[in-house]
PDB file of C-alpha atoms and ligand atoms in Angstrom:
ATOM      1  CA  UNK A   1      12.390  14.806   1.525  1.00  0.00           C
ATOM      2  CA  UNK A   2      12.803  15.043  -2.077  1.00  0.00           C
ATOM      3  CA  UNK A   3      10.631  12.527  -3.690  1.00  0.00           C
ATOM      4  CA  UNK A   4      10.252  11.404  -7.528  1.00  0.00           C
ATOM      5  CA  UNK A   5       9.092  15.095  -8.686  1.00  0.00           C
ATOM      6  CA  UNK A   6      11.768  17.101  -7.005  1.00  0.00           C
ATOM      7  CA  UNK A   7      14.161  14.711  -8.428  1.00  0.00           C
ATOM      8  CA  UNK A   8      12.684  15.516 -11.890  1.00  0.00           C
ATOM      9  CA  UNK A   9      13.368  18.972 -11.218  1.00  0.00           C
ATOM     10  CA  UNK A  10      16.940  18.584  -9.900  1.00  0.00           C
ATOM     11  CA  UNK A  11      17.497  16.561 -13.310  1.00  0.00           C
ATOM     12  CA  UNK A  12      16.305  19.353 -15.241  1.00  0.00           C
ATOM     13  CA  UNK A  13      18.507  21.546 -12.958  1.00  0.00           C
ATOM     14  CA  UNK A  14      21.411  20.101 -13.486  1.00  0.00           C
ATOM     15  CA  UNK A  15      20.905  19.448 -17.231  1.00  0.00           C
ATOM     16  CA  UNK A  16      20.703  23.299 -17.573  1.00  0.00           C
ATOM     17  CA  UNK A  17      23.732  24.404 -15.440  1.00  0.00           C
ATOM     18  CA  UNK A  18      26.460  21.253 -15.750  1.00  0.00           C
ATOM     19  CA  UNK A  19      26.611  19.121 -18.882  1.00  0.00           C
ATOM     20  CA  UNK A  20      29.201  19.253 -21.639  1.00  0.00           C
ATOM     21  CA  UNK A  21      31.447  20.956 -19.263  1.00  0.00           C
ATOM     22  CA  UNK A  22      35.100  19.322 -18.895  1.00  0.00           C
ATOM     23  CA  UNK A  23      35.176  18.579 -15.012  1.00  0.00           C
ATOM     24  CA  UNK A  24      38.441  20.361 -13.312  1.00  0.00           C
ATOM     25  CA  UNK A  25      38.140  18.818  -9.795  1.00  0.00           C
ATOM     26  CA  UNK A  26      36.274  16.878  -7.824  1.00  0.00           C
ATOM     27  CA  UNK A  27      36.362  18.323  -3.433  1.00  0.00           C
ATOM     28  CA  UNK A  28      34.876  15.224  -1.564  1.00  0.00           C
ATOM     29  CA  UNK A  29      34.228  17.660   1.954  1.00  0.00           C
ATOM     30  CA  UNK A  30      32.143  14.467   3.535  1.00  0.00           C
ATOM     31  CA  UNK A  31      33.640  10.922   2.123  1.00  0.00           C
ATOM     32  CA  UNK A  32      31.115   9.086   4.437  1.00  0.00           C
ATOM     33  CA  UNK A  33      27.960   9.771   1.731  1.00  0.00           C
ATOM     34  CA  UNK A  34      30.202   8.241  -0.507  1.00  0.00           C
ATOM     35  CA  UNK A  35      28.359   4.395  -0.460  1.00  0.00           C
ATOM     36  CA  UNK A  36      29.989   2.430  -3.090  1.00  0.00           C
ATOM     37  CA  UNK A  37      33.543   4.430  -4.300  1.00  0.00           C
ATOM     38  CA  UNK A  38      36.186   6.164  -2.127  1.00  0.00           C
ATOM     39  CA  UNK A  39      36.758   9.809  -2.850  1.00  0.00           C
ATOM     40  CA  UNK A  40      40.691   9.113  -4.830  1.00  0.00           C
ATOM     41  CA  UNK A  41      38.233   6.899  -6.799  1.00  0.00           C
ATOM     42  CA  UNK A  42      35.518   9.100  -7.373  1.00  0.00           C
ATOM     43  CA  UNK A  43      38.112  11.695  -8.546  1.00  0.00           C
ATOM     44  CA  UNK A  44      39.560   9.593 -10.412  1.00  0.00           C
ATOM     45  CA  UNK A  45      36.566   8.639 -12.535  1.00  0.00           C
ATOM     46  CA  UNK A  46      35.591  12.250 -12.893  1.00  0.00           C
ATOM     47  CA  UNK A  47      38.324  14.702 -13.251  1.00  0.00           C
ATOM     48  CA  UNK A  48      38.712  15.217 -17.190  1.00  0.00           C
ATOM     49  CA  UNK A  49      35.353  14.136 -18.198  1.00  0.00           C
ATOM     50  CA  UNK A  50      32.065  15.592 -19.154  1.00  0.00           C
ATOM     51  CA  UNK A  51      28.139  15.331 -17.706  1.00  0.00           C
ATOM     52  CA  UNK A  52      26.649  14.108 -20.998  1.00  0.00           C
ATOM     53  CA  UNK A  53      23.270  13.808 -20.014  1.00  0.00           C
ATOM     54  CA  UNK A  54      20.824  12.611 -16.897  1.00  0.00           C
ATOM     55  CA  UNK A  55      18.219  10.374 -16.642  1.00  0.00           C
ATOM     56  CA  UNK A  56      16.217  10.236 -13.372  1.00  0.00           C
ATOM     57  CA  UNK A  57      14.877   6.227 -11.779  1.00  0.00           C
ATOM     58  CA  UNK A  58      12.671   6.778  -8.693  1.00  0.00           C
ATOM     59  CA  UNK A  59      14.477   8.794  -6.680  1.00  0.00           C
ATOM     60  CA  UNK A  60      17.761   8.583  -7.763  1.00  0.00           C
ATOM     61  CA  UNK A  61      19.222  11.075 -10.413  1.00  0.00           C
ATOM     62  CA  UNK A  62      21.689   9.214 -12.810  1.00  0.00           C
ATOM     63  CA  UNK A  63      24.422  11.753 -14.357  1.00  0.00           C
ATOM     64  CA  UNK A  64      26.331  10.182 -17.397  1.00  0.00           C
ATOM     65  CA  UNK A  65      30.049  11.023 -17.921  1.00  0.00           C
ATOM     66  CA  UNK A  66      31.277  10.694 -21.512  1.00  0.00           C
ATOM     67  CA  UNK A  67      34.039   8.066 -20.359  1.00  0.00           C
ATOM     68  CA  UNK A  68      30.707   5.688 -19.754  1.00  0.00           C
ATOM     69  CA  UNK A  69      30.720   6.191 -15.688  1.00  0.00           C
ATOM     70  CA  UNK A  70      27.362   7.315 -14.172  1.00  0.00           C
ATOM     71  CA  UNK A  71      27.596   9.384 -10.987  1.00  0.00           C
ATOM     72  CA  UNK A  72      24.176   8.550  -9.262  1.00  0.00           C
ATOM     73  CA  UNK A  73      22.563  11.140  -6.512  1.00  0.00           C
ATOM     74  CA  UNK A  74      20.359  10.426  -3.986  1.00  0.00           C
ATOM     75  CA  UNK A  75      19.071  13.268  -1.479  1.00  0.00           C
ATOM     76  CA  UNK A  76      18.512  11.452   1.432  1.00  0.00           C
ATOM     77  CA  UNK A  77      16.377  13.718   3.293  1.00  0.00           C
ATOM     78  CA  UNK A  78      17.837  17.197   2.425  1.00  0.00           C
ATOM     79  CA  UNK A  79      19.987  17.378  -0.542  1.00  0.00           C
ATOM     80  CA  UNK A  80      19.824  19.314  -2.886  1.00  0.00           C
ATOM     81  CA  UNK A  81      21.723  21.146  -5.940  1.00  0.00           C
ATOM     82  CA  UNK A  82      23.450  24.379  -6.292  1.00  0.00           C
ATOM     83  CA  UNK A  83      24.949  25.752  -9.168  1.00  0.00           C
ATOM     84  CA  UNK A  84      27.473  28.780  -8.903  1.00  0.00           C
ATOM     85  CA  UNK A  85      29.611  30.537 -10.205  1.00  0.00           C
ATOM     86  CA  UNK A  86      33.653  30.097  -8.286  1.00  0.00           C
ATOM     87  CA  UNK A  87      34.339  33.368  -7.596  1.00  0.00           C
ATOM     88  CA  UNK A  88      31.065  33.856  -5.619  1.00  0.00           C
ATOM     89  CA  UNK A  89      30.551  32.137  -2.364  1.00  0.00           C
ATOM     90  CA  UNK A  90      29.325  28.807  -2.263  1.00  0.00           C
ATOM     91  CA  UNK A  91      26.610  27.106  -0.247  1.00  0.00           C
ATOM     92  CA  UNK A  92      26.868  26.087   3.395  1.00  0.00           C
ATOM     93  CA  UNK A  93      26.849  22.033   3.446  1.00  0.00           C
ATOM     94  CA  UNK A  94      28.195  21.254   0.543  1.00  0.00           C
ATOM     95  CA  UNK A  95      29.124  17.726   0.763  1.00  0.00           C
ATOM     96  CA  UNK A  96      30.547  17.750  -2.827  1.00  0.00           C
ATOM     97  CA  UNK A  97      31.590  20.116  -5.061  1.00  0.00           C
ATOM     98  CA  UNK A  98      32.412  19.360  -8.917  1.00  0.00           C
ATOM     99  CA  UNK A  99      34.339  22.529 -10.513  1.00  0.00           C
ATOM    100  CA  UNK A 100      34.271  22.780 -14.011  1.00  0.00           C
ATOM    101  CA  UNK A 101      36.884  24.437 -15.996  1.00  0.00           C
ATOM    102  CA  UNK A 102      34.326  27.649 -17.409  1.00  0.00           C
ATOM    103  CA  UNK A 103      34.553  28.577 -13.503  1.00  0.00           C
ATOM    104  CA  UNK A 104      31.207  27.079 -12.603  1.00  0.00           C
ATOM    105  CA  UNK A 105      30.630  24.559  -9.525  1.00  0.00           C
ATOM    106  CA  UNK A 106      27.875  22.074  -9.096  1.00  0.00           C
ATOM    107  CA  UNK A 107      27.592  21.349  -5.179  1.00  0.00           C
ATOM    108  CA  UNK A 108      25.686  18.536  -3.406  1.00  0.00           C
ATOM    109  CA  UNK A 109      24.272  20.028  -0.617  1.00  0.00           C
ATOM    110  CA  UNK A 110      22.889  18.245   2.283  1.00  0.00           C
ATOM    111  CA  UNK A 111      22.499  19.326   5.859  1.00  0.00           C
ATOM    112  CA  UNK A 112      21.865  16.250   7.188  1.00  0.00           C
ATOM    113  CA  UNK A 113      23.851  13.971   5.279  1.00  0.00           C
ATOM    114  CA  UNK A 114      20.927  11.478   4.520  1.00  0.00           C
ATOM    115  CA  UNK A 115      21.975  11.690   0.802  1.00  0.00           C
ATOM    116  CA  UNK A 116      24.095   8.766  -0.639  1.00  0.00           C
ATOM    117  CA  UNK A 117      26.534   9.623  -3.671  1.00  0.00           C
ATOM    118  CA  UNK A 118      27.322   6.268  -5.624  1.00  0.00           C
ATOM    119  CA  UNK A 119      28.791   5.502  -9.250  1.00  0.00           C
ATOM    120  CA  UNK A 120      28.480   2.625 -11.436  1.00  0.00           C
ATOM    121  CA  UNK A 121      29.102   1.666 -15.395  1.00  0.00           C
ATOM    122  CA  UNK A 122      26.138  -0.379 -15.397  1.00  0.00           C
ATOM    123  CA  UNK A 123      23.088   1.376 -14.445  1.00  0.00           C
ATOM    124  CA  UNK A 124      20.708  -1.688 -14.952  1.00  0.00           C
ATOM    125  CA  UNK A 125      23.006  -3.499 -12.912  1.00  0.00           C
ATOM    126  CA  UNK A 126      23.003  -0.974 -10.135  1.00  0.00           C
ATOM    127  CA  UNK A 127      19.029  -0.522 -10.244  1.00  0.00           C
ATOM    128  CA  UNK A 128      18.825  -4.679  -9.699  1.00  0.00           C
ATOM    129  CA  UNK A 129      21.793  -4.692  -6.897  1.00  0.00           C
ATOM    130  CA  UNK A 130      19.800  -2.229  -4.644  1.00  0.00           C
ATOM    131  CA  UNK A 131      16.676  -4.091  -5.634  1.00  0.00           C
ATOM    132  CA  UNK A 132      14.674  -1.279  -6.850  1.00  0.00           C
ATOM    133  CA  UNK A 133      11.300  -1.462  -7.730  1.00  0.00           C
ATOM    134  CA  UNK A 134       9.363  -0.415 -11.235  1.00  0.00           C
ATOM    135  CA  UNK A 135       9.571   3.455 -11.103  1.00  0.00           C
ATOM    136  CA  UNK A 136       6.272   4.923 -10.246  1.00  0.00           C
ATOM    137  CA  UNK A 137       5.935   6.610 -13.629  1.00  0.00           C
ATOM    138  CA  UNK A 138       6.909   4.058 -16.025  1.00  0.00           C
ATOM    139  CA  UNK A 139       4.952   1.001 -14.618  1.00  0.00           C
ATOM    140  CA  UNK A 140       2.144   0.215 -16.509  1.00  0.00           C
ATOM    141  CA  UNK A 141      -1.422  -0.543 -14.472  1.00  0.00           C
ATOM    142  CA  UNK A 142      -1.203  -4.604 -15.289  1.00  0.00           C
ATOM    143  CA  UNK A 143       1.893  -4.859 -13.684  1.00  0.00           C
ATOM    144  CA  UNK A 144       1.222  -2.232 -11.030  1.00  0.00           C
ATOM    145  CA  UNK A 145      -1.772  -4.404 -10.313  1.00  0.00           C
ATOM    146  CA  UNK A 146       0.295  -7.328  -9.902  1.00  0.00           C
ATOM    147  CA  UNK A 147       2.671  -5.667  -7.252  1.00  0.00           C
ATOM    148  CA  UNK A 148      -0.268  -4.519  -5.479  1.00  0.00           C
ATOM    149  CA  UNK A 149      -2.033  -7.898  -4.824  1.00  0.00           C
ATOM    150  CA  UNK A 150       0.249  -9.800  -3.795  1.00  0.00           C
ATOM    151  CA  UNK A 151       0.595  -7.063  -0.686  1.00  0.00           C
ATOM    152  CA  UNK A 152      -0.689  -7.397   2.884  1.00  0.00           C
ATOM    153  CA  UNK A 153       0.787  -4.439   4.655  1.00  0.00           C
ATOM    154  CA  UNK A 154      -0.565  -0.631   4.412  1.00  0.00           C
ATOM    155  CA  UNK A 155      -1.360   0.712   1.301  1.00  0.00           C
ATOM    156  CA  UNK A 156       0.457   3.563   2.270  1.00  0.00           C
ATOM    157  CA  UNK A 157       3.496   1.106   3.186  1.00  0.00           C
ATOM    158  CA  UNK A 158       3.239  -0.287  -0.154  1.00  0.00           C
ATOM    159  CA  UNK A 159       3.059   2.662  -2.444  1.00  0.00           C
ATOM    160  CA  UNK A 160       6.248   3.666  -0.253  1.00  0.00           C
ATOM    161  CA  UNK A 161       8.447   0.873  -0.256  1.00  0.00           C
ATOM    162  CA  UNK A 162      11.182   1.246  -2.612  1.00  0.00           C
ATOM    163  CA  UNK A 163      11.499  -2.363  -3.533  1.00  0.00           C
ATOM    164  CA  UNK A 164       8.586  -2.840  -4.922  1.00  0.00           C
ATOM    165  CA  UNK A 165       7.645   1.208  -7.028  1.00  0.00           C
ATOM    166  CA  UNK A 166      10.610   3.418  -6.662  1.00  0.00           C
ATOM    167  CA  UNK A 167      10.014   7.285  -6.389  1.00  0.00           C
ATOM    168  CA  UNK A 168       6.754   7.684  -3.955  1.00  0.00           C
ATOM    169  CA  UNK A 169       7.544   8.837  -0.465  1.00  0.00           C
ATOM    170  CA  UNK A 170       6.038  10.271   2.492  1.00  0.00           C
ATOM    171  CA  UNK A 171       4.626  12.735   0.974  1.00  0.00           C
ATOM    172  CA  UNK A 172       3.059  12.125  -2.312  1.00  0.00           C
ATOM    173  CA  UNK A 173       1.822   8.584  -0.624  1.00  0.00           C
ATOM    174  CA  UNK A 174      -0.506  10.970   1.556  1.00  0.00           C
ATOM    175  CA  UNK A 175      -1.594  12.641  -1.724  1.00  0.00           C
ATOM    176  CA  UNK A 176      -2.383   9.621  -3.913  1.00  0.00           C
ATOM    177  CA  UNK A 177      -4.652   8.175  -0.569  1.00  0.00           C
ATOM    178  CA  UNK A 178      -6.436  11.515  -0.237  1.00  0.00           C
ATOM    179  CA  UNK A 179      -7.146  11.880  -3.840  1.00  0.00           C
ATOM    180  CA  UNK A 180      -8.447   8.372  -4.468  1.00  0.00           C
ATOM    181  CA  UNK A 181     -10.540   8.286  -0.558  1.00  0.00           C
ATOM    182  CA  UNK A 182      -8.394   5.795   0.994  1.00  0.00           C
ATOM    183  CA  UNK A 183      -7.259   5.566   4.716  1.00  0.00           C
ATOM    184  CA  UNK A 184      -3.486   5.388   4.804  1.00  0.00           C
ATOM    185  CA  UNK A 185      -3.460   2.180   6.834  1.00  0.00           C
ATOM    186  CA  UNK A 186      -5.883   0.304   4.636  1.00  0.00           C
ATOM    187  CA  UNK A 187      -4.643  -3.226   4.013  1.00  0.00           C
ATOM    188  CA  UNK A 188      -3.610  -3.166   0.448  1.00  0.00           C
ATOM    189  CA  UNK A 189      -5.637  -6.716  -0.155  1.00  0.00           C
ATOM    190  CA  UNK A 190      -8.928  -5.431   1.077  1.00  0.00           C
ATOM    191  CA  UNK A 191      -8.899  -2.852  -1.964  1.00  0.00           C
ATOM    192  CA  UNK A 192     -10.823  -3.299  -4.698  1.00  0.00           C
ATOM    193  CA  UNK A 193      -9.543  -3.759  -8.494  1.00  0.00           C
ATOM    194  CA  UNK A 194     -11.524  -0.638  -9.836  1.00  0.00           C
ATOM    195  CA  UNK A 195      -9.524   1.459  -6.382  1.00  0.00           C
ATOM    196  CA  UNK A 196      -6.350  -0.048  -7.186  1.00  0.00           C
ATOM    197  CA  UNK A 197      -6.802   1.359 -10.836  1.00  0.00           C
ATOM    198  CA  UNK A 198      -7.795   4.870  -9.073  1.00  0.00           C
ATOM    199  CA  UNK A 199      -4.511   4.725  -7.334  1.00  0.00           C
ATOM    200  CA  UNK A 200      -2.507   3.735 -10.634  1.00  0.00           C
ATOM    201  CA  UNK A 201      -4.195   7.141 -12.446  1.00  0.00           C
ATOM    202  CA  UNK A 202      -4.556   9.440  -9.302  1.00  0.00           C
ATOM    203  CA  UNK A 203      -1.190   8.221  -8.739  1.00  0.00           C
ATOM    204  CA  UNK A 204       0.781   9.406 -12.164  1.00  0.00           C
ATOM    205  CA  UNK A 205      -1.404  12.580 -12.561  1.00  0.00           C
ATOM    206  CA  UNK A 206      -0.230  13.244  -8.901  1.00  0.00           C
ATOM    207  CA  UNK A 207       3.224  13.063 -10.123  1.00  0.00           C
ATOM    208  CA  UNK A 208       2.968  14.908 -13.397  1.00  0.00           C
ATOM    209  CA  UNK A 209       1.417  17.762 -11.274  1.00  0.00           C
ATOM    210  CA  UNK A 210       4.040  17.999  -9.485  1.00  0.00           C
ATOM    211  CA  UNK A 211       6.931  17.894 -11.866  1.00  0.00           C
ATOM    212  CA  UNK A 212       5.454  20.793 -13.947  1.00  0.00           C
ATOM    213  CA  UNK A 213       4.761  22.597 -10.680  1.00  0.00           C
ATOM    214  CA  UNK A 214       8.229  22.531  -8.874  1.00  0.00           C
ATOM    215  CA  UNK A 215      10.182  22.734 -12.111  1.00  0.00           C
ATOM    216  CA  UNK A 216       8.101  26.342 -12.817  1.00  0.00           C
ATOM    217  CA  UNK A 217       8.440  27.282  -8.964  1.00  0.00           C
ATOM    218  CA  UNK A 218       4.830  27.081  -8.913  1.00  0.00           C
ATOM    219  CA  UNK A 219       2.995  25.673  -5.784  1.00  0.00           C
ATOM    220  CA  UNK A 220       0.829  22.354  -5.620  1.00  0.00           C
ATOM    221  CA  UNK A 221      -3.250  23.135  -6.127  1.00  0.00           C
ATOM    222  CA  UNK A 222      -4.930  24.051  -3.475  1.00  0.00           C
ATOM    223  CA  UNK A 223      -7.715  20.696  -3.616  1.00  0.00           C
ATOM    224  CA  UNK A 224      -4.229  18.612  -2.906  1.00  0.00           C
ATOM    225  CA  UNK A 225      -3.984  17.994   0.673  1.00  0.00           C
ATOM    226  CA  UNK A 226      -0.031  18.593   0.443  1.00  0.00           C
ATOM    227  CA  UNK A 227      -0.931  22.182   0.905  1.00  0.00           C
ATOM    228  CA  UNK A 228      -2.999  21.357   3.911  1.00  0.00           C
ATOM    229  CA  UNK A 229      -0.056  19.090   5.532  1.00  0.00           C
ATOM    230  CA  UNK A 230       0.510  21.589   8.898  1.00  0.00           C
ATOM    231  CA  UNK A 231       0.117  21.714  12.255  1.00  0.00           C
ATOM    232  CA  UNK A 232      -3.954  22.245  12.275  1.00  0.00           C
ATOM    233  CA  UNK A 233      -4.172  22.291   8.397  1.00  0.00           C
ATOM    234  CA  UNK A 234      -7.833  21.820   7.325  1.00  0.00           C
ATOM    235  CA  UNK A 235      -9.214  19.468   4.390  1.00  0.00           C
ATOM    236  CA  UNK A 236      -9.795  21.710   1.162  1.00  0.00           C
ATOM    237  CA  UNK A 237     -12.775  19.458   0.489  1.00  0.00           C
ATOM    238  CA  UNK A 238     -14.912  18.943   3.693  1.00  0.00           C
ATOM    239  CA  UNK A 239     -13.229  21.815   5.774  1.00  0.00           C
ATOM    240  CA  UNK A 240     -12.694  18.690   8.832  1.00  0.00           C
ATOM    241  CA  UNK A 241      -9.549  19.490  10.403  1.00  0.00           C
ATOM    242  CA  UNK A 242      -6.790  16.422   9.574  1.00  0.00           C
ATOM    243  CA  UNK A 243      -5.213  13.853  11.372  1.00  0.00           C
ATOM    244  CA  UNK A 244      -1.793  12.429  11.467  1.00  0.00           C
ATOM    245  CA  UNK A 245      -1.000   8.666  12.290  1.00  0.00           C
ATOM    246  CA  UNK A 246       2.537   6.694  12.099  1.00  0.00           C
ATOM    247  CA  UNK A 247       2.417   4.621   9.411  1.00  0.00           C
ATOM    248  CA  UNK A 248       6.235   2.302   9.305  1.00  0.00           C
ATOM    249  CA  UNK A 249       7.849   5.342  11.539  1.00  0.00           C
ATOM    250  CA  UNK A 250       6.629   7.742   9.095  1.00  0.00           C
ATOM    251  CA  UNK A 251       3.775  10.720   9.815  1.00  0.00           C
ATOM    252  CA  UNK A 252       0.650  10.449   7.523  1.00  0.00           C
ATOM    253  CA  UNK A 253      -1.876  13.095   7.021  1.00  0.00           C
ATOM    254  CA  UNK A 254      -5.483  12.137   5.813  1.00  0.00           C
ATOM    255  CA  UNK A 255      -8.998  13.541   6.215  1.00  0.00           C
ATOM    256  CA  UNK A 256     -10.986  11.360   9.177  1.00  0.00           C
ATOM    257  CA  UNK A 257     -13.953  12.803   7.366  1.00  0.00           C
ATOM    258  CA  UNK A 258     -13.439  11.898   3.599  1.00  0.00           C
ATOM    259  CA  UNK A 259     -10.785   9.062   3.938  1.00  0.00           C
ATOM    260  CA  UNK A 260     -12.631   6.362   6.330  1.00  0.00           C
ATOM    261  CA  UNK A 261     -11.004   3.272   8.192  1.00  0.00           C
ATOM    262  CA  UNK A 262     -12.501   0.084   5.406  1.00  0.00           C
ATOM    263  CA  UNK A 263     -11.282  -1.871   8.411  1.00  0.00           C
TER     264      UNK A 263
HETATM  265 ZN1  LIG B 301     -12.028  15.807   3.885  1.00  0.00          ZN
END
């Protein structure tokens, strides 16, 4: 599931194939991840215009259109971008496709249709209306402290919950725990201020790591348990084979060995 780091890198794709390009047509193949416009609508706003430029809030990418629209993308569990050129064949489950006049297409693919396609002229607005939290690399640790303690669920609940830090997931919630030692289902009061400022750090070098890394094609280190997150996958530091456990419907890895129950 694309997460704050693969949305990164889908802004940076998109910057380099489909802005300043005068938008032909607009093919809405599946209205129903359409969530706040109709497709006429959505046409509407973009036919004519141009990407101007993107700007990326949790996991949400934010394309603006120079008649002050922003078309907003989020991948669900399996979108994705793909850029191509008309005259060659374009990707399976494409649940969007934007044709630009210079014979280029941008499609939104998504298999499962997870992914939500939204547009708004007031992207404050629309961050406050779906009640997203401070995005998880432009809080700063005071007020990341602040979110924290007033928390009594999971720490690994917390860090994923979109309401209050917008852009962790599954995925790099497992990798933030196993960096800083904790277990996934620690209650997020019992933690210490001095972990809670491991988490803040761990948390954004995490994330940086990762946005270099999947916008080069390059794959994670191999000391980060992401890596390690298969069927039998072993811990890179103490070699103890890993565990999963549902944590809010979701499957967490961690190290039984290096990240102990507090509780
Ligand atoms: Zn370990």
């Amino acid at each position: 599931m694309p997460e704050l780091p693969e949305v990164e890198a889908f802004g940076k794709y998109f910057d380099k194939t489909s802005l300043n390009k005068k938008i032909e047509n607009v093919e809405v193949k599946n209205p129903e991840i359409l969530q706040n416009i109709d497709a006429d609508d959505l046409k509407e706003k973009l036919e004519g215009q141009k990407f101007q430029f993107t700007k990326r809030y949790g996991k949400n990418l934010f394309a603006h259109l120079n008649n002050d629209f922003w078309l907003i993308l989020h991948f669900g569990m399996t979108g994705k971008l793909k850029y191509f050129q008309k005259k060659d064949e374009g990707p399976s489950y494409d649940r969007i496709l934007i044709n630009f006049e210079d014979n280029g297409a941008l499609a939104f693919v998504d298999p499962r249709k997870f992914g939500k396609v939204n547009l708004t002229d007031n992207m404050e607005n629309f961050i406050k209306e779906k009640k997203l939290g401070h995005d998880a690399l432009e809080v700063d640790l005071k007020t990341f402290k602040e979110l924290l303690e007033k928390r009594k669920g999971a720490i690994k609940t917390v860090l994923m919950n979109q309401h209050v830090l917008a852009g962790v997931g599954n995925i790099y919630s497992d990798e933030i725990l196993f960096q800083t030692c904790i277990h996934p289902k620690t209650g997020t009061n019992k933690l210490k201020e001095d972990k809670i400022e491991d988490i803040f750090n761990i948390m954004e070098s995490v994330l940086k790591t990762a946005i270099d890394r999947n916008i080069k094609h390059r794959s994670l280190p191999n000391s980060f348990i992401i890596p390690h997150r298969v069927k039998n996958g072993r811990c890179p530091n103490s070699d103890v084979k890993l565990k999963t456990i549902k944590v809010s419907g979701r499957t967490a890895y961690y190290c039984p060995e290096c990240q102990k129950e507090l509780f």
